[in-house]
Amino acid sequence: MDVVEYRPERDQYVWTFGGVAPSHRISPGTLLRLWTEDAFSGRLTRTTDSPSAVLNMAEVNPQTGPFFVEGAEPGDTLALHIVDLTPARDWGASTLIPFFGALSVTDRTALLHDPLPERTWIYQLDRAKETVLFEAQSADLRLELPMNPMLGTVGVAPAGREVRSSLVPDVFGGNMDTPEMKPGVTCYLGVNVEGAMFSVGDGHYRQGEGESCGTAVEGAMDVTILVELIKGTPTTWPRIESDSHYVVVGSSRPLEDAWRASQIGMIGWLGELYGLDRLDSYQLLTQISESPLANVVDTNYSAVTKIAKKLLPTGSAYGGMHSHLREQARSL
């Protein structure tokens, strides 16, 4: 097995999906050991830091990559198995950014009143307990919350020479911000360009569904990923497979359209797995699906449709790729 280790320097971060030369060329079957910087490019370190004073909004959500996968071409599917996500710092940051967040004035929801005041929270990690510490600033409240490491952004280059900001989620993946993107899952992304050109970043030590204020517990991450390629099988909306669930992520605005995209994506997946037509898949989906939110703050919103495998006959998505990658990961 080829192993690639990569810790980018600050001038090696990338800020878009598409339009960037690859950092590495790798073969299917490669194990990547990566480091990703937090969404703030490491600039928020203290509770006294204000986003408007320390952040460069042209340099948020830095990505590690992109990686050119040998043999990948449009019509294929990239399989990325997240072997491990380990916080690379002993603290994470979250903040209120002016004109950003689901419950604040934004550039899309334009109102006459001012945005919410800026405030920054620093969460200390307890690695032994696997918790992050929430400390309120308006009252004497401290809560140890379980860590739930995830990647906010996993994406390939878009089709048609398009270049998209690393803040955007869409059919190519990108900034989906779903807690489903966690260790032990396999993410399936349709390949749009030669080499796929995928990047990852935006590690979160914890995030609630929806990412209401727009920022999770953002932190640098040590990332281990197994890369595989499924030839001749396209994938439209991003899919995630865990040991227990099938998941589809749809991204759009308004939120209803993001949800619809994820539902249509799951109807298609049920058809592939069990030979159902659209109407049977639609009926089954209606009775067994779960619909958590991923984010309601980004340029596009992201909604999730997930189905528990225990409710279905044993399936073999992509020829059992997830099980294959799980076995490989266990042997590392």
PDB file of C-alpha atoms in Angstrom, residues 75-231:
ATOM      1  CA  GLY A  75     -18.371   8.855 -15.044  1.00  0.00           C
ATOM      2  CA  ASP A  76     -16.388   7.207 -12.236  1.00  0.00           C
ATOM      3  CA  THR A  77     -16.946   7.441  -8.487  1.00  0.00           C
ATOM      4  CA  LEU A  78     -14.282   8.284  -5.931  1.00  0.00           C
ATOM      5  CA  ALA A  79     -14.495   6.385  -2.625  1.00  0.00           C
ATOM      6  CA  LEU A  80     -12.858   8.099   0.363  1.00  0.00           C
ATOM      7  CA  HIS A  81     -12.810   6.077   3.558  1.00  0.00           C
ATOM      8  CA  ILE A  82     -12.167   8.127   6.696  1.00  0.00           C
ATOM      9  CA  VAL A  83      -9.951   5.888   8.790  1.00  0.00           C
ATOM     10  CA  ASP A  84      -9.236   8.354  11.573  1.00  0.00           C
ATOM     11  CA  LEU A  85      -9.725  11.977  12.602  1.00  0.00           C
ATOM     12  CA  THR A  86      -7.658  13.175  15.554  1.00  0.00           C
ATOM     13  CA  PRO A  87      -7.669  16.768  16.851  1.00  0.00           C
ATOM     14  CA  ALA A  88      -4.250  18.279  16.145  1.00  0.00           C
ATOM     15  CA  ARG A  89      -4.574  20.919  18.872  1.00  0.00           C
ATOM     16  CA  ASP A  90      -5.775  20.875  22.461  1.00  0.00           C
ATOM     17  CA  TRP A  91      -8.294  23.605  21.795  1.00  0.00           C
ATOM     18  CA  GLY A  92     -10.877  24.595  19.192  1.00  0.00           C
ATOM     19  CA  ALA A  93     -12.569  27.906  18.427  1.00  0.00           C
ATOM     20  CA  SER A  94     -16.089  29.040  17.594  1.00  0.00           C
ATOM     21  CA  THR A  95     -17.367  32.545  16.998  1.00  0.00           C
ATOM     22  CA  LEU A  96     -20.137  34.834  15.810  1.00  0.00           C
ATOM     23  CA  ILE A  97     -19.171  36.420  12.498  1.00  0.00           C
ATOM     24  CA  PRO A  98     -20.982  39.601  11.377  1.00  0.00           C
ATOM     25  CA  PHE A  99     -23.597  38.971   8.660  1.00  0.00           C
ATOM     26  CA  PHE A 100     -23.237  35.197   9.030  1.00  0.00           C
ATOM     27  CA  GLY A 101     -25.300  32.545  10.808  1.00  0.00           C
ATOM     28  CA  ALA A 102     -28.814  31.152  10.621  1.00  0.00           C
ATOM     29  CA  LEU A 103     -30.318  33.445  13.277  1.00  0.00           C
ATOM     30  CA  SER A 104     -28.604  36.708  12.361  1.00  0.00           C
ATOM     31  CA  VAL A 105     -28.897  39.366   9.710  1.00  0.00           C
ATOM     32  CA  THR A 106     -26.932  38.190   6.658  1.00  0.00           C
ATOM     33  CA  ASP A 107     -26.156  39.432   3.170  1.00  0.00           C
ATOM     34  CA  ARG A 108     -28.921  37.077   1.932  1.00  0.00           C
ATOM     35  CA  THR A 109     -31.427  37.985   4.661  1.00  0.00           C
ATOM     36  CA  ALA A 110     -30.972  41.747   4.512  1.00  0.00           C
ATOM     37  CA  LEU A 111     -32.672  43.728   7.286  1.00  0.00           C
ATOM     38  CA  LEU A 112     -32.231  47.213   8.714  1.00  0.00           C
ATOM     39  CA  HIS A 113     -30.953  46.214  12.162  1.00  0.00           C
ATOM     40  CA  ASP A 114     -27.322  45.537  12.971  1.00  0.00           C
ATOM     41  CA  PRO A 115     -25.814  42.046  13.050  1.00  0.00           C
ATOM     42  CA  LEU A 116     -25.323  40.232  16.334  1.00  0.00           C
ATOM     43  CA  PRO A 117     -22.333  41.355  18.434  1.00  0.00           C
ATOM     44  CA  GLU A 118     -19.092  39.479  17.834  1.00  0.00           C
ATOM     45  CA  ARG A 119     -18.056  36.934  20.431  1.00  0.00           C
ATOM     46  CA  THR A 120     -15.473  34.140  20.424  1.00  0.00           C
ATOM     47  CA  TRP A 121     -15.441  30.939  22.456  1.00  0.00           C
ATOM     48  CA  ILE A 122     -12.380  28.745  22.982  1.00  0.00           C
ATOM     49  CA  TYR A 123     -13.085  25.096  23.776  1.00  0.00           C
ATOM     50  CA  GLN A 124     -10.405  23.168  25.684  1.00  0.00           C
ATOM     51  CA  LEU A 125     -10.015  19.482  24.849  1.00  0.00           C
ATOM     52  CA  ASP A 126      -9.666  16.728  27.407  1.00  0.00           C
ATOM     53  CA  ARG A 127      -8.178  13.884  25.389  1.00  0.00           C
ATOM     54  CA  ALA A 128      -8.503  11.353  28.212  1.00  0.00           C
ATOM     55  CA  LYS A 129     -12.236  12.041  28.579  1.00  0.00           C
ATOM     56  CA  GLU A 130     -12.695  12.774  24.837  1.00  0.00           C
ATOM     57  CA  THR A 131     -14.594  15.952  25.635  1.00  0.00           C
ATOM     58  CA  VAL A 132     -14.562  19.638  24.737  1.00  0.00           C
ATOM     59  CA  LEU A 133     -15.361  22.246  27.371  1.00  0.00           C
ATOM     60  CA  PHE A 134     -18.075  24.851  26.729  1.00  0.00           C
ATOM     61  CA  GLU A 135     -17.617  27.883  28.992  1.00  0.00           C
ATOM     62  CA  ALA A 136     -20.426  30.449  28.973  1.00  0.00           C
ATOM     63  CA  GLN A 137     -19.467  34.105  29.079  1.00  0.00           C
ATOM     64  CA  SER A 138     -22.768  35.441  30.464  1.00  0.00           C
ATOM     65  CA  ALA A 139     -23.224  33.003  33.348  1.00  0.00           C
ATOM     66  CA  ASP A 140     -21.320  30.512  35.471  1.00  0.00           C
ATOM     67  CA  LEU A 141     -21.930  27.483  33.239  1.00  0.00           C
ATOM     68  CA  ARG A 142     -19.320  24.955  32.130  1.00  0.00           C
ATOM     69  CA  LEU A 143     -20.274  21.833  30.180  1.00  0.00           C
ATOM     70  CA  GLU A 144     -18.090  18.933  29.108  1.00  0.00           C
ATOM     71  CA  LEU A 145     -19.429  17.868  25.720  1.00  0.00           C
ATOM     72  CA  PRO A 146     -18.405  14.640  23.952  1.00  0.00           C
ATOM     73  CA  MET A 147     -15.972  15.148  21.076  1.00  0.00           C
ATOM     74  CA  ASN A 148     -17.389  14.216  17.675  1.00  0.00           C
ATOM     75  CA  PRO A 149     -14.563  14.787  15.156  1.00  0.00           C
ATOM     76  CA  MET A 150     -15.729  15.341  11.578  1.00  0.00           C
ATOM     77  CA  LEU A 151     -14.650  16.985   8.327  1.00  0.00           C
ATOM     78  CA  GLY A 152     -16.713  19.963   7.211  1.00  0.00           C
ATOM     79  CA  THR A 153     -15.367  19.870   3.652  1.00  0.00           C
ATOM     80  CA  VAL A 154     -14.744  16.895   1.395  1.00  0.00           C
ATOM     81  CA  GLY A 155     -15.024  17.569  -2.321  1.00  0.00           C
ATOM     82  CA  VAL A 156     -13.852  17.023  -5.875  1.00  0.00           C
ATOM     83  CA  ALA A 157     -13.406  19.543  -8.690  1.00  0.00           C
ATOM     84  CA  PRO A 158     -16.717  20.557 -10.303  1.00  0.00           C
ATOM     85  CA  ALA A 159     -17.561  19.861 -13.932  1.00  0.00           C
ATOM     86  CA  GLY A 160     -17.237  22.243 -16.871  1.00  0.00           C
ATOM     87  CA  ARG A 161     -14.076  24.065 -15.730  1.00  0.00           C
ATOM     88  CA  GLU A 162     -16.094  25.562 -12.888  1.00  0.00           C
ATOM     89  CA  VAL A 163     -14.241  26.885  -9.842  1.00  0.00           C
ATOM     90  CA  ARG A 164     -16.122  27.068  -6.544  1.00  0.00           C
ATOM     91  CA  SER A 165     -15.166  28.584  -3.209  1.00  0.00           C
ATOM     92  CA  SER A 166     -14.263  26.201  -0.393  1.00  0.00           C
ATOM     93  CA  LEU A 167     -17.231  27.736   1.467  1.00  0.00           C
ATOM     94  CA  VAL A 168     -19.704  26.203  -0.992  1.00  0.00           C
ATOM     95  CA  PRO A 169     -21.398  22.773  -0.901  1.00  0.00           C
ATOM     96  CA  ASP A 170     -22.966  21.354  -4.079  1.00  0.00           C
ATOM     97  CA  VAL A 171     -23.089  18.182  -6.178  1.00  0.00           C
ATOM     98  CA  PHE A 172     -19.278  17.982  -6.013  1.00  0.00           C
ATOM     99  CA  GLY A 173     -19.403  17.763  -2.194  1.00  0.00           C
ATOM    100  CA  GLY A 174     -17.489  20.686  -0.720  1.00  0.00           C
ATOM    101  CA  ASN A 175     -18.488  22.467   2.469  1.00  0.00           C
ATOM    102  CA  MET A 176     -21.364  20.166   3.435  1.00  0.00           C
ATOM    103  CA  ASP A 177     -20.756  20.493   7.196  1.00  0.00           C
ATOM    104  CA  THR A 178     -22.502  17.267   8.125  1.00  0.00           C
ATOM    105  CA  PRO A 179     -21.588  15.369  11.311  1.00  0.00           C
ATOM    106  CA  GLU A 180     -22.074  12.217   9.213  1.00  0.00           C
ATOM    107  CA  MET A 181     -18.556  12.820   7.762  1.00  0.00           C
ATOM    108  CA  LYS A 182     -16.819  11.069  10.639  1.00  0.00           C
ATOM    109  CA  PRO A 183     -14.323   8.273  11.221  1.00  0.00           C
ATOM    110  CA  GLY A 184     -15.413   4.890   9.907  1.00  0.00           C
ATOM    111  CA  VAL A 185     -17.516   6.123   6.984  1.00  0.00           C
ATOM    112  CA  THR A 186     -16.959   5.955   3.253  1.00  0.00           C
ATOM    113  CA  CYS A 187     -17.807   9.029   1.177  1.00  0.00           C
ATOM    114  CA  TYR A 188     -18.710   8.504  -2.483  1.00  0.00           C
ATOM    115  CA  LEU A 189     -18.275  11.447  -4.880  1.00  0.00           C
ATOM    116  CA  GLY A 190     -18.881  11.510  -8.615  1.00  0.00           C
ATOM    117  CA  VAL A 191     -15.779  12.309 -10.665  1.00  0.00           C
ATOM    118  CA  ASN A 192     -16.187  15.361 -12.922  1.00  0.00           C
ATOM    119  CA  VAL A 193     -12.672  15.935 -14.268  1.00  0.00           C
ATOM    120  CA  GLU A 194      -9.640  13.826 -15.034  1.00  0.00           C
ATOM    121  CA  GLY A 195      -7.970  12.859 -11.762  1.00  0.00           C
ATOM    122  CA  ALA A 196     -11.005  13.828  -9.640  1.00  0.00           C
ATOM    123  CA  MET A 197      -8.883  16.502  -7.887  1.00  0.00           C
ATOM    124  CA  PHE A 198     -10.248  16.105  -4.371  1.00  0.00           C
ATOM    125  CA  SER A 199      -9.434  18.165  -1.282  1.00  0.00           C
ATOM    126  CA  VAL A 200     -10.396  17.959   2.390  1.00  0.00           C
ATOM    127  CA  GLY A 201     -10.437  20.356   5.314  1.00  0.00           C
ATOM    128  CA  ASP A 202     -12.517  22.299   7.835  1.00  0.00           C
ATOM    129  CA  GLY A 203     -12.101  19.928  10.774  1.00  0.00           C
ATOM    130  CA  HIS A 204     -14.678  20.180  13.542  1.00  0.00           C
ATOM    131  CA  TYR A 205     -14.121  18.751  17.017  1.00  0.00           C
ATOM    132  CA  ARG A 206     -17.865  18.927  17.558  1.00  0.00           C
ATOM    133  CA  GLN A 207     -20.896  20.314  15.718  1.00  0.00           C
ATOM    134  CA  GLY A 208     -24.647  20.183  16.204  1.00  0.00           C
ATOM    135  CA  GLU A 209     -26.990  19.477  13.300  1.00  0.00           C
ATOM    136  CA  GLY A 210     -27.494  22.637  11.246  1.00  0.00           C
ATOM    137  CA  GLU A 211     -24.386  24.455  12.548  1.00  0.00           C
ATOM    138  CA  SER A 212     -26.769  27.216  13.644  1.00  0.00           C
ATOM    139  CA  CYS A 213     -24.394  30.110  14.314  1.00  0.00           C
ATOM    140  CA  GLY A 214     -22.229  29.211  11.299  1.00  0.00           C
ATOM    141  CA  THR A 215     -19.162  27.950  13.156  1.00  0.00           C
ATOM    142  CA  ALA A 216     -18.619  24.612  14.891  1.00  0.00           C
ATOM    143  CA  VAL A 217     -15.831  23.847  17.351  1.00  0.00           C
ATOM    144  CA  GLU A 218     -13.301  24.502  14.597  1.00  0.00           C
ATOM    145  CA  GLY A 219      -9.886  22.914  14.885  1.00  0.00           C
ATOM    146  CA  ALA A 220      -6.829  21.646  13.064  1.00  0.00           C
ATOM    147  CA  MET A 221      -7.045  17.917  12.353  1.00  0.00           C
ATOM    148  CA  ASP A 222      -4.817  14.943  11.704  1.00  0.00           C
ATOM    149  CA  VAL A 223      -6.642  13.034   8.969  1.00  0.00           C
ATOM    150  CA  THR A 224      -6.162   9.466   7.727  1.00  0.00           C
ATOM    151  CA  ILE A 225      -7.998   8.525   4.522  1.00  0.00           C
ATOM    152  CA  LEU A 226      -8.012   5.473   2.242  1.00  0.00           C
ATOM    153  CA  VAL A 227      -8.623   6.345  -1.413  1.00  0.00           C
ATOM    154  CA  GLU A 228     -10.289   4.030  -3.942  1.00  0.00           C
ATOM    155  CA  LEU A 229     -11.800   4.412  -7.395  1.00  0.00           C
ATOM    156  CA  ILE A 230     -14.969   2.800  -8.759  1.00  0.00           C
ATOM    157  CA  LYS A 231     -14.731   2.742 -12.537  1.00  0.00           C
TER     158      LYS A 231
END
